[in-house]
Amino acid sequence: MATLKALVVDDASFVRDLVKRTVRQRFPVIETTDAQNGRRAQSLMSRTAFDLVLCDWEMPEMSGLELLQWMRQQPQYQKVPFIMITSRGDKDHVIEAVKEGVSEYLGKPFSPEGLSKKIIKVMGSQLKNAMERGSKSMESPADAFKESATLLTQKREPAPEPVAQSSPKSASPLLAGNAAPASRAPARASLTLASVRFSDSTLKSVIKDINLTEVRVLAKRDQAFPGILDQAVVDIEIAEGQMARLNGYVHQLQAVDKRQDTEFVSVTIRFVDEDPKKLEDLSRFVARFRAGSR
């Protein structure tokens, strides 16, 4: 049934699986192959012709930007759509990717709808024709074809202008408005702030505990909360002017107090990044955090 080929490139297997599942469910005519970094992707692309590349930016061995630069130098890939899917959404990085020939830019965490619309936008009639051929080859079109046909015929909204992300130190709902009583407020005298981004909201919070595999943050209940297993990107200032953007998913939600009217909720995010550089930066931050909490 599949007539088009897509390559999914990300060092986090959790993210690769999310992308592949979305593509498989929304576009049955696209067959997906995955790679854990740009070097592996380069090897696969040299042996197989792909119609679409969906790629992360920060990866070990070869970054997404380096893969894009190499790809645009290959005659067979000069016009193949390349979607950069990354937590690096600040304006400078968007501009840099555009200069190198990126087709579209999608920020993490993403929704299935957001990813689907980007794929439709960059593949255009090529995807539409493949979907029509796939639908006609079946006696009764499957739900996936019907859903994709609806997406293909929707009016496209203009893409929003990229907005530079601010440091999580700039504001915190935890520290503003009606402050919680001292007995129920986060215990650390010097708060370490974090922004936890989801596909449709951002949670302002303070870090309660962190290690190399997960972070536990506290957030006021009056914010929009995610669901279990939702994608997340945790923004932490690990050094002056240096941001870490850690990819993960929601592992646990728990009320801080055993009361229905508790003001604070504890959110545990499990990290999925496998980039050695990110893990090294995180390790240094964890050491400083633990030293400061003594």
PDB file of N, CA and C in Angstrom, residues 160-249:
ATOM      1  N   PRO A 160       2.549  30.939  12.008  1.00  0.00           N
ATOM      2  CA  PRO A 160       2.886  32.059  12.886  1.00  0.00           C
ATOM      3  C   PRO A 160       4.361  32.392  12.800  1.00  0.00           C
ATOM      4  N   GLU A 161       4.669  33.657  13.047  1.00  0.00           N
ATOM      5  CA  GLU A 161       6.061  34.074  13.056  1.00  0.00           C
ATOM      6  C   GLU A 161       6.761  33.464  14.260  1.00  0.00           C
ATOM      7  N   PRO A 162       8.008  32.978  14.100  1.00  0.00           N
ATOM      8  CA  PRO A 162       8.722  32.419  15.240  1.00  0.00           C
ATOM      9  C   PRO A 162       8.966  33.486  16.296  1.00  0.00           C
ATOM     10  N   VAL A 163       8.818  33.094  17.546  1.00  0.00           N
ATOM     11  CA  VAL A 163       9.010  34.013  18.660  1.00  0.00           C
ATOM     12  C   VAL A 163      10.125  33.494  19.537  1.00  0.00           C
ATOM     13  N   ALA A 164      11.056  34.362  19.869  1.00  0.00           N
ATOM     14  CA  ALA A 164      12.165  33.931  20.709  1.00  0.00           C
ATOM     15  C   ALA A 164      11.645  33.501  22.061  1.00  0.00           C
ATOM     16  N   GLN A 165      12.188  32.382  22.551  1.00  0.00           N
ATOM     17  CA  GLN A 165      11.766  31.871  23.852  1.00  0.00           C
ATOM     18  C   GLN A 165      12.490  32.644  24.938  1.00  0.00           C
ATOM     19  N   SER A 166      11.780  32.956  25.976  1.00  0.00           N
ATOM     20  CA  SER A 166      12.376  33.693  27.081  1.00  0.00           C
ATOM     21  C   SER A 166      12.882  32.738  28.140  1.00  0.00           C
ATOM     22  N   SER A 167      13.789  33.221  28.924  1.00  0.00           N
ATOM     23  CA  SER A 167      14.314  32.421  30.015  1.00  0.00           C
ATOM     24  C   SER A 167      13.237  32.176  31.044  1.00  0.00           C
ATOM     25  N   PRO A 168      13.203  30.954  31.662  1.00  0.00           N
ATOM     26  CA  PRO A 168      12.192  30.693  32.666  1.00  0.00           C
ATOM     27  C   PRO A 168      12.357  31.559  33.895  1.00  0.00           C
ATOM     28  N   LYS A 169      13.479  32.288  34.015  1.00  0.00           N
ATOM     29  CA  LYS A 169      13.643  33.155  35.171  1.00  0.00           C
ATOM     30  C   LYS A 169      12.834  34.438  35.050  1.00  0.00           C
ATOM     31  N   SER A 170      12.303  34.713  33.836  1.00  0.00           N
ATOM     32  CA  SER A 170      11.667  35.999  33.599  1.00  0.00           C
ATOM     33  C   SER A 170      10.381  36.182  34.371  1.00  0.00           C
ATOM     34  N   ALA A 171       9.655  35.100  34.603  1.00  0.00           N
ATOM     35  CA  ALA A 171       8.401  35.222  35.337  1.00  0.00           C
ATOM     36  C   ALA A 171       8.032  33.867  35.878  1.00  0.00           C
ATOM     37  N   SER A 172       7.271  33.855  36.959  1.00  0.00           N
ATOM     38  CA  SER A 172       6.791  32.606  37.513  1.00  0.00           C
ATOM     39  C   SER A 172       5.481  32.828  38.234  1.00  0.00           C
ATOM     40  N   PRO A 173       4.375  32.208  37.751  1.00  0.00           N
ATOM     41  CA  PRO A 173       3.098  32.323  38.442  1.00  0.00           C
ATOM     42  C   PRO A 173       3.187  31.796  39.868  1.00  0.00           C
ATOM     43  N   LEU A 174       4.189  30.960  40.158  1.00  0.00           N
ATOM     44  CA  LEU A 174       4.328  30.451  41.515  1.00  0.00           C
ATOM     45  C   LEU A 174       4.667  31.554  42.500  1.00  0.00           C
ATOM     46  N   LEU A 175       5.313  32.608  41.963  1.00  0.00           N
ATOM     47  CA  LEU A 175       5.796  33.660  42.850  1.00  0.00           C
ATOM     48  C   LEU A 175       4.945  34.914  42.767  1.00  0.00           C
ATOM     49  N   ALA A 176       3.884  34.870  41.953  1.00  0.00           N
ATOM     50  CA  ALA A 176       3.052  36.051  41.764  1.00  0.00           C
ATOM     51  C   ALA A 176       1.634  35.778  42.234  1.00  0.00           C
ATOM     52  N   GLY A 177       0.852  36.845  42.307  1.00  0.00           N
ATOM     53  CA  GLY A 177      -0.563  36.692  42.656  1.00  0.00           C
ATOM     54  C   GLY A 177      -0.723  36.305  44.110  1.00  0.00           C
ATOM     55  N   ASN A 178      -1.699  35.439  44.375  1.00  0.00           N
ATOM     56  CA  ASN A 178      -1.967  35.017  45.746  1.00  0.00           C
ATOM     57  C   ASN A 178      -0.963  33.951  46.144  1.00  0.00           C
ATOM     58  N   ALA A 179       0.012  34.339  46.899  1.00  0.00           N
ATOM     59  CA  ALA A 179       1.057  33.408  47.293  1.00  0.00           C
ATOM     60  C   ALA A 179       0.505  32.360  48.238  1.00  0.00           C
ATOM     61  N   ALA A 180       1.026  31.147  48.132  1.00  0.00           N
ATOM     62  CA  ALA A 180       0.590  30.078  49.015  1.00  0.00           C
ATOM     63  C   ALA A 180       1.170  30.303  50.393  1.00  0.00           C
ATOM     64  N   PRO A 181       0.511  29.826  51.453  1.00  0.00           N
ATOM     65  CA  PRO A 181       1.069  29.920  52.795  1.00  0.00           C
ATOM     66  C   PRO A 181       2.424  29.253  52.851  1.00  0.00           C
ATOM     67  N   ALA A 182       3.285  29.755  53.730  1.00  0.00           N
ATOM     68  CA  ALA A 182       4.651  29.258  53.796  1.00  0.00           C
ATOM     69  C   ALA A 182       4.702  27.756  54.028  1.00  0.00           C
ATOM     70  N   SER A 183       3.727  27.202  54.756  1.00  0.00           N
ATOM     71  CA  SER A 183       3.754  25.783  55.061  1.00  0.00           C
ATOM     72  C   SER A 183       3.533  24.927  53.831  1.00  0.00           C
ATOM     73  N   ARG A 184       2.897  25.501  52.791  1.00  0.00           N
ATOM     74  CA  ARG A 184       2.588  24.700  51.618  1.00  0.00           C
ATOM     75  C   ARG A 184       3.413  25.124  50.409  1.00  0.00           C
ATOM     76  N   ALA A 185       4.227  26.125  50.525  1.00  0.00           N
ATOM     77  CA  ALA A 185       5.049  26.601  49.416  1.00  0.00           C
ATOM     78  C   ALA A 185       6.243  25.680  49.219  1.00  0.00           C
ATOM     79  N   PRO A 186       6.858  25.660  48.025  1.00  0.00           N
ATOM     80  CA  PRO A 186       8.070  24.862  47.818  1.00  0.00           C
ATOM     81  C   PRO A 186       9.118  25.176  48.863  1.00  0.00           C
ATOM     82  N   ALA A 187       9.807  24.157  49.350  1.00  0.00           N
ATOM     83  CA  ALA A 187      10.630  24.285  50.539  1.00  0.00           C
ATOM     84  C   ALA A 187      11.946  25.016  50.321  1.00  0.00           C
ATOM     85  N   ARG A 188      12.517  24.964  49.093  1.00  0.00           N
ATOM     86  CA  ARG A 188      13.845  25.537  48.902  1.00  0.00           C
ATOM     87  C   ARG A 188      13.822  27.048  49.021  1.00  0.00           C
ATOM     88  N   ALA A 189      14.797  27.594  49.744  1.00  0.00           N
ATOM     89  CA  ALA A 189      14.867  29.048  49.918  1.00  0.00           C
ATOM     90  C   ALA A 189      15.199  29.730  48.598  1.00  0.00           C
ATOM     91  N   SER A 190      16.097  29.120  47.812  1.00  0.00           N
ATOM     92  CA  SER A 190      16.468  29.673  46.520  1.00  0.00           C
ATOM     93  C   SER A 190      15.836  28.804  45.437  1.00  0.00           C
ATOM     94  N   LEU A 191      14.798  29.323  44.799  1.00  0.00           N
ATOM     95  CA  LEU A 191      14.039  28.527  43.846  1.00  0.00           C
ATOM     96  C   LEU A 191      14.752  28.444  42.495  1.00  0.00           C
ATOM     97  N   THR A 192      14.760  27.271  41.924  1.00  0.00           N
ATOM     98  CA  THR A 192      15.256  27.066  40.563  1.00  0.00           C
ATOM     99  C   THR A 192      14.050  26.888  39.664  1.00  0.00           C
ATOM    100  N   LEU A 193      13.854  27.825  38.751  1.00  0.00           N
ATOM    101  CA  LEU A 193      12.655  27.814  37.927  1.00  0.00           C
ATOM    102  C   LEU A 193      12.844  26.993  36.656  1.00  0.00           C
ATOM    103  N   ALA A 194      11.731  26.506  36.138  1.00  0.00           N
ATOM    104  CA  ALA A 194      11.745  25.752  34.882  1.00  0.00           C
ATOM    105  C   ALA A 194      10.441  25.991  34.161  1.00  0.00           C
ATOM    106  N   SER A 195      10.498  26.036  32.844  1.00  0.00           N
ATOM    107  CA  SER A 195       9.299  26.055  32.011  1.00  0.00           C
ATOM    108  C   SER A 195       9.155  24.678  31.381  1.00  0.00           C
ATOM    109  N   VAL A 196       7.978  24.103  31.507  1.00  0.00           N
ATOM    110  CA  VAL A 196       7.718  22.797  30.912  1.00  0.00           C
ATOM    111  C   VAL A 196       6.720  23.013  29.780  1.00  0.00           C
ATOM    112  N   ARG A 197       7.179  22.791  28.546  1.00  0.00           N
ATOM    113  CA  ARG A 197       6.339  23.059  27.373  1.00  0.00           C
ATOM    114  C   ARG A 197       5.644  21.797  26.887  1.00  0.00           C
ATOM    115  N   PHE A 198       4.368  21.955  26.554  1.00  0.00           N
ATOM    116  CA  PHE A 198       3.577  20.890  25.955  1.00  0.00           C
ATOM    117  C   PHE A 198       3.087  21.384  24.601  1.00  0.00           C
ATOM    118  N   SER A 199       2.371  20.554  23.859  1.00  0.00           N
ATOM    119  CA  SER A 199       1.992  20.932  22.498  1.00  0.00           C
ATOM    120  C   SER A 199       1.081  22.149  22.458  1.00  0.00           C
ATOM    121  N   ASP A 200       0.293  22.379  23.520  1.00  0.00           N
ATOM    122  CA  ASP A 200      -0.648  23.505  23.491  1.00  0.00           C
ATOM    123  C   ASP A 200      -0.603  24.383  24.730  1.00  0.00           C
ATOM    124  N   SER A 201       0.413  24.224  25.582  1.00  0.00           N
ATOM    125  CA  SER A 201       0.498  25.044  26.793  1.00  0.00           C
ATOM    126  C   SER A 201       1.916  24.993  27.356  1.00  0.00           C
ATOM    127  N   THR A 202       2.202  25.924  28.274  1.00  0.00           N
ATOM    128  CA  THR A 202       3.485  25.961  28.977  1.00  0.00           C
ATOM    129  C   THR A 202       3.226  26.057  30.470  1.00  0.00           C
ATOM    130  N   LEU A 203       3.886  25.203  31.233  1.00  0.00           N
ATOM    131  CA  LEU A 203       3.702  25.155  32.678  1.00  0.00           C
ATOM    132  C   LEU A 203       4.886  25.838  33.349  1.00  0.00           C
ATOM    133  N   LYS A 204       4.625  26.922  34.089  1.00  0.00           N
ATOM    134  CA  LYS A 204       5.664  27.583  34.865  1.00  0.00           C
ATOM    135  C   LYS A 204       5.782  26.877  36.208  1.00  0.00           C
ATOM    136  N   SER A 205       7.001  26.550  36.607  1.00  0.00           N
ATOM    137  CA  SER A 205       7.164  25.699  37.787  1.00  0.00           C
ATOM    138  C   SER A 205       8.509  25.937  38.454  1.00  0.00           C
ATOM    139  N   VAL A 206       8.694  25.293  39.605  1.00  0.00           N
ATOM    140  CA  VAL A 206       9.995  25.273  40.276  1.00  0.00           C
ATOM    141  C   VAL A 206      10.456  23.827  40.373  1.00  0.00           C
ATOM    142  N   ILE A 207      11.758  23.644  40.297  1.00  0.00           N
ATOM    143  CA  ILE A 207      12.316  22.292  40.354  1.00  0.00           C
ATOM    144  C   ILE A 207      12.406  21.842  41.810  1.00  0.00           C
ATOM    145  N   LYS A 208      11.785  20.709  42.099  1.00  0.00           N
ATOM    146  CA  LYS A 208      11.854  20.120  43.440  1.00  0.00           C
ATOM    147  C   LYS A 208      12.987  19.109  43.531  1.00  0.00           C
ATOM    148  N   ASP A 209      13.172  18.324  42.478  1.00  0.00           N
ATOM    149  CA  ASP A 209      14.254  17.337  42.452  1.00  0.00           C
ATOM    150  C   ASP A 209      14.577  17.011  40.998  1.00  0.00           C
ATOM    151  N   ILE A 210      15.814  16.630  40.755  1.00  0.00           N
ATOM    152  CA  ILE A 210      16.226  16.319  39.379  1.00  0.00           C
ATOM    153  C   ILE A 210      17.388  15.350  39.409  1.00  0.00           C
ATOM    154  N   ASN A 211      17.405  14.427  38.443  1.00  0.00           N
ATOM    155  CA  ASN A 211      18.547  13.542  38.242  1.00  0.00           C
ATOM    156  C   ASN A 211      18.718  13.324  36.738  1.00  0.00           C
ATOM    157  N   LEU A 212      19.519  12.379  36.348  1.00  0.00           N
ATOM    158  CA  LEU A 212      19.811  12.199  34.924  1.00  0.00           C
ATOM    159  C   LEU A 212      18.664  11.555  34.151  1.00  0.00           C
ATOM    160  N   THR A 213      17.673  11.027  34.843  1.00  0.00           N
ATOM    161  CA  THR A 213      16.577  10.355  34.145  1.00  0.00           C
ATOM    162  C   THR A 213      15.246  11.097  34.239  1.00  0.00           C
ATOM    163  N   GLU A 214      15.071  11.964  35.235  1.00  0.00           N
ATOM    164  CA  GLU A 214      13.787  12.640  35.373  1.00  0.00           C
ATOM    165  C   GLU A 214      13.909  13.906  36.211  1.00  0.00           C
ATOM    166  N   VAL A 215      12.896  14.742  36.126  1.00  0.00           N
ATOM    167  CA  VAL A 215      12.813  15.946  36.953  1.00  0.00           C
ATOM    168  C   VAL A 215      11.417  16.009  37.572  1.00  0.00           C
ATOM    169  N   ARG A 216      11.359  16.440  38.827  1.00  0.00           N
ATOM    170  CA  ARG A 216      10.073  16.631  39.485  1.00  0.00           C
ATOM    171  C   ARG A 216       9.913  18.120  39.766  1.00  0.00           C
ATOM    172  N   VAL A 217       8.853  18.696  39.233  1.00  0.00           N
ATOM    173  CA  VAL A 217       8.611  20.129  39.408  1.00  0.00           C
ATOM    174  C   VAL A 217       7.304  20.336  40.151  1.00  0.00           C
ATOM    175  N   LEU A 218       7.196  21.500  40.787  1.00  0.00           N
ATOM    176  CA  LEU A 218       5.965  21.901  41.463  1.00  0.00           C
ATOM    177  C   LEU A 218       5.368  23.083  40.712  1.00  0.00           C
ATOM    178  N   ALA A 219       4.064  23.038  40.493  1.00  0.00           N
ATOM    179  CA  ALA A 219       3.391  24.110  39.763  1.00  0.00           C
ATOM    180  C   ALA A 219       2.063  24.429  40.426  1.00  0.00           C
ATOM    181  N   LYS A 220       1.665  25.697  40.329  1.00  0.00           N
ATOM    182  CA  LYS A 220       0.379  26.087  40.900  1.00  0.00           C
ATOM    183  C   LYS A 220      -0.755  25.448  40.108  1.00  0.00           C
ATOM    184  N   ARG A 221      -1.785  25.113  40.829  1.00  0.00           N
ATOM    185  CA  ARG A 221      -2.896  24.371  40.248  1.00  0.00           C
ATOM    186  C   ARG A 221      -3.701  25.181  39.236  1.00  0.00           C
ATOM    187  N   ASP A 222      -3.578  26.515  39.257  1.00  0.00           N
ATOM    188  CA  ASP A 222      -4.409  27.349  38.388  1.00  0.00           C
ATOM    189  C   ASP A 222      -3.918  27.380  36.938  1.00  0.00           C
ATOM    190  N   GLN A 223      -2.928  26.559  36.600  1.00  0.00           N
ATOM    191  CA  GLN A 223      -2.431  26.489  35.229  1.00  0.00           C
ATOM    192  C   GLN A 223      -3.037  25.288  34.500  1.00  0.00           C
ATOM    193  N   ALA A 224      -2.813  25.231  33.184  1.00  0.00           N
ATOM    194  CA  ALA A 224      -3.277  24.094  32.386  1.00  0.00           C
ATOM    195  C   ALA A 224      -2.280  22.955  32.538  1.00  0.00           C
ATOM    196  N   PHE A 225      -2.792  21.775  32.920  1.00  0.00           N
ATOM    197  CA  PHE A 225      -1.914  20.628  33.143  1.00  0.00           C
ATOM    198  C   PHE A 225      -2.047  19.605  32.019  1.00  0.00           C
ATOM    199  N   PRO A 226      -0.968  18.859  31.776  1.00  0.00           N
ATOM    200  CA  PRO A 226      -0.972  17.864  30.702  1.00  0.00           C
ATOM    201  C   PRO A 226      -1.596  16.551  31.160  1.00  0.00           C
ATOM    202  N   GLY A 227      -1.564  15.571  30.274  1.00  0.00           N
ATOM    203  CA  GLY A 227      -1.988  14.226  30.622  1.00  0.00           C
ATOM    204  C   GLY A 227      -0.785  13.315  30.751  1.00  0.00           C
ATOM    205  N   ILE A 228      -0.977  12.170  31.368  1.00  0.00           N
ATOM    206  CA  ILE A 228       0.092  11.189  31.492  1.00  0.00           C
ATOM    207  C   ILE A 228       0.556  10.769  30.089  1.00  0.00           C
ATOM    208  N   LEU A 229       1.878  10.670  29.904  1.00  0.00           N
ATOM    209  CA  LEU A 229       2.551  10.284  28.667  1.00  0.00           C
ATOM    210  C   LEU A 229       2.568  11.378  27.603  1.00  0.00           C
ATOM    211  N   ASP A 230       2.049  12.576  27.916  1.00  0.00           N
ATOM    212  CA  ASP A 230       2.142  13.682  26.970  1.00  0.00           C
ATOM    213  C   ASP A 230       3.607  14.062  26.761  1.00  0.00           C
ATOM    214  N   GLN A 231       3.947  14.452  25.525  1.00  0.00           N
ATOM    215  CA  GLN A 231       5.293  14.952  25.243  1.00  0.00           C
ATOM    216  C   GLN A 231       5.560  16.218  26.049  1.00  0.00           C
ATOM    217  N   ALA A 232       6.820  16.432  26.390  1.00  0.00           N
ATOM    218  CA  ALA A 232       7.195  17.637  27.121  1.00  0.00           C
ATOM    219  C   ALA A 232       8.613  18.040  26.761  1.00  0.00           C
ATOM    220  N   VAL A 233       8.868  19.341  26.824  1.00  0.00           N
ATOM    221  CA  VAL A 233      10.229  19.873  26.737  1.00  0.00           C
ATOM    222  C   VAL A 233      10.450  20.737  27.971  1.00  0.00           C
ATOM    223  N   VAL A 234      11.485  20.409  28.742  1.00  0.00           N
ATOM    224  CA  VAL A 234      11.796  21.141  29.973  1.00  0.00           C
ATOM    225  C   VAL A 234      12.900  22.138  29.675  1.00  0.00           C
ATOM    226  N   ASP A 235      12.606  23.426  29.850  1.00  0.00           N
ATOM    227  CA  ASP A 235      13.596  24.490  29.636  1.00  0.00           C
ATOM    228  C   ASP A 235      14.191  24.885  30.983  1.00  0.00           C
ATOM    229  N   ILE A 236      15.510  24.711  31.113  1.00  0.00           N
ATOM    230  CA  ILE A 236      16.212  25.046  32.353  1.00  0.00           C
ATOM    231  C   ILE A 236      17.438  25.870  32.012  1.00  0.00           C
ATOM    232  N   GLU A 237      17.655  26.943  32.757  1.00  0.00           N
ATOM    233  CA  GLU A 237      18.880  27.726  32.571  1.00  0.00           C
ATOM    234  C   GLU A 237      19.986  27.053  33.362  1.00  0.00           C
ATOM    235  N   ILE A 238      20.878  26.345  32.664  1.00  0.00           N
ATOM    236  CA  ILE A 238      21.907  25.568  33.340  1.00  0.00           C
ATOM    237  C   ILE A 238      23.152  26.397  33.648  1.00  0.00           C
ATOM    238  N   ALA A 239      23.286  27.531  32.984  1.00  0.00           N
ATOM    239  CA  ALA A 239      24.384  28.465  33.246  1.00  0.00           C
ATOM    240  C   ALA A 239      23.906  29.829  32.775  1.00  0.00           C
ATOM    241  N   GLU A 240      24.616  30.870  33.119  1.00  0.00           N
ATOM    242  CA  GLU A 240      24.225  32.215  32.746  1.00  0.00           C
ATOM    243  C   GLU A 240      24.078  32.325  31.230  1.00  0.00           C
ATOM    244  N   GLY A 241      22.839  32.533  30.771  1.00  0.00           N
ATOM    245  CA  GLY A 241      22.576  32.683  29.352  1.00  0.00           C
ATOM    246  C   GLY A 241      22.569  31.384  28.561  1.00  0.00           C
ATOM    247  N   GLN A 242      22.712  30.244  29.232  1.00  0.00           N
ATOM    248  CA  GLN A 242      22.749  28.953  28.537  1.00  0.00           C
ATOM    249  C   GLN A 242      21.547  28.113  28.934  1.00  0.00           C
ATOM    250  N   MET A 243      20.722  27.783  27.948  1.00  0.00           N
ATOM    251  CA  MET A 243      19.505  27.032  28.203  1.00  0.00           C
ATOM    252  C   MET A 243      19.671  25.567  27.819  1.00  0.00           C
ATOM    253  N   ALA A 244      19.137  24.692  28.662  1.00  0.00           N
ATOM    254  CA  ALA A 244      19.024  23.271  28.306  1.00  0.00           C
ATOM    255  C   ALA A 244      17.565  23.017  27.963  1.00  0.00           C
ATOM    256  N   ARG A 245      17.332  22.369  26.831  1.00  0.00           N
ATOM    257  CA  ARG A 245      15.976  22.024  26.406  1.00  0.00           C
ATOM    258  C   ARG A 245      15.904  20.504  26.350  1.00  0.00           C
ATOM    259  N   LEU A 246      15.338  19.932  27.409  1.00  0.00           N
ATOM    260  CA  LEU A 246      15.364  18.489  27.602  1.00  0.00           C
ATOM    261  C   LEU A 246      14.028  17.877  27.198  1.00  0.00           C
ATOM    262  N   ASN A 247      14.077  16.918  26.287  1.00  0.00           N
ATOM    263  CA  ASN A 247      12.870  16.268  25.805  1.00  0.00           C
ATOM    264  C   ASN A 247      12.468  15.137  26.740  1.00  0.00           C
ATOM    265  N   GLY A 248      11.154  14.986  26.917  1.00  0.00           N
ATOM    266  CA  GLY A 248      10.681  13.928  27.793  1.00  0.00           C
ATOM    267  C   GLY A 248       9.192  13.705  27.652  1.00  0.00           C
ATOM    268  N   TYR A 249       8.618  13.022  28.633  1.00  0.00           N
ATOM    269  CA  TYR A 249       7.178  12.793  28.662  1.00  0.00           C
ATOM    270  C   TYR A 249       6.698  12.806  30.110  1.00  0.00           C
TER     271      TYR A 249
END
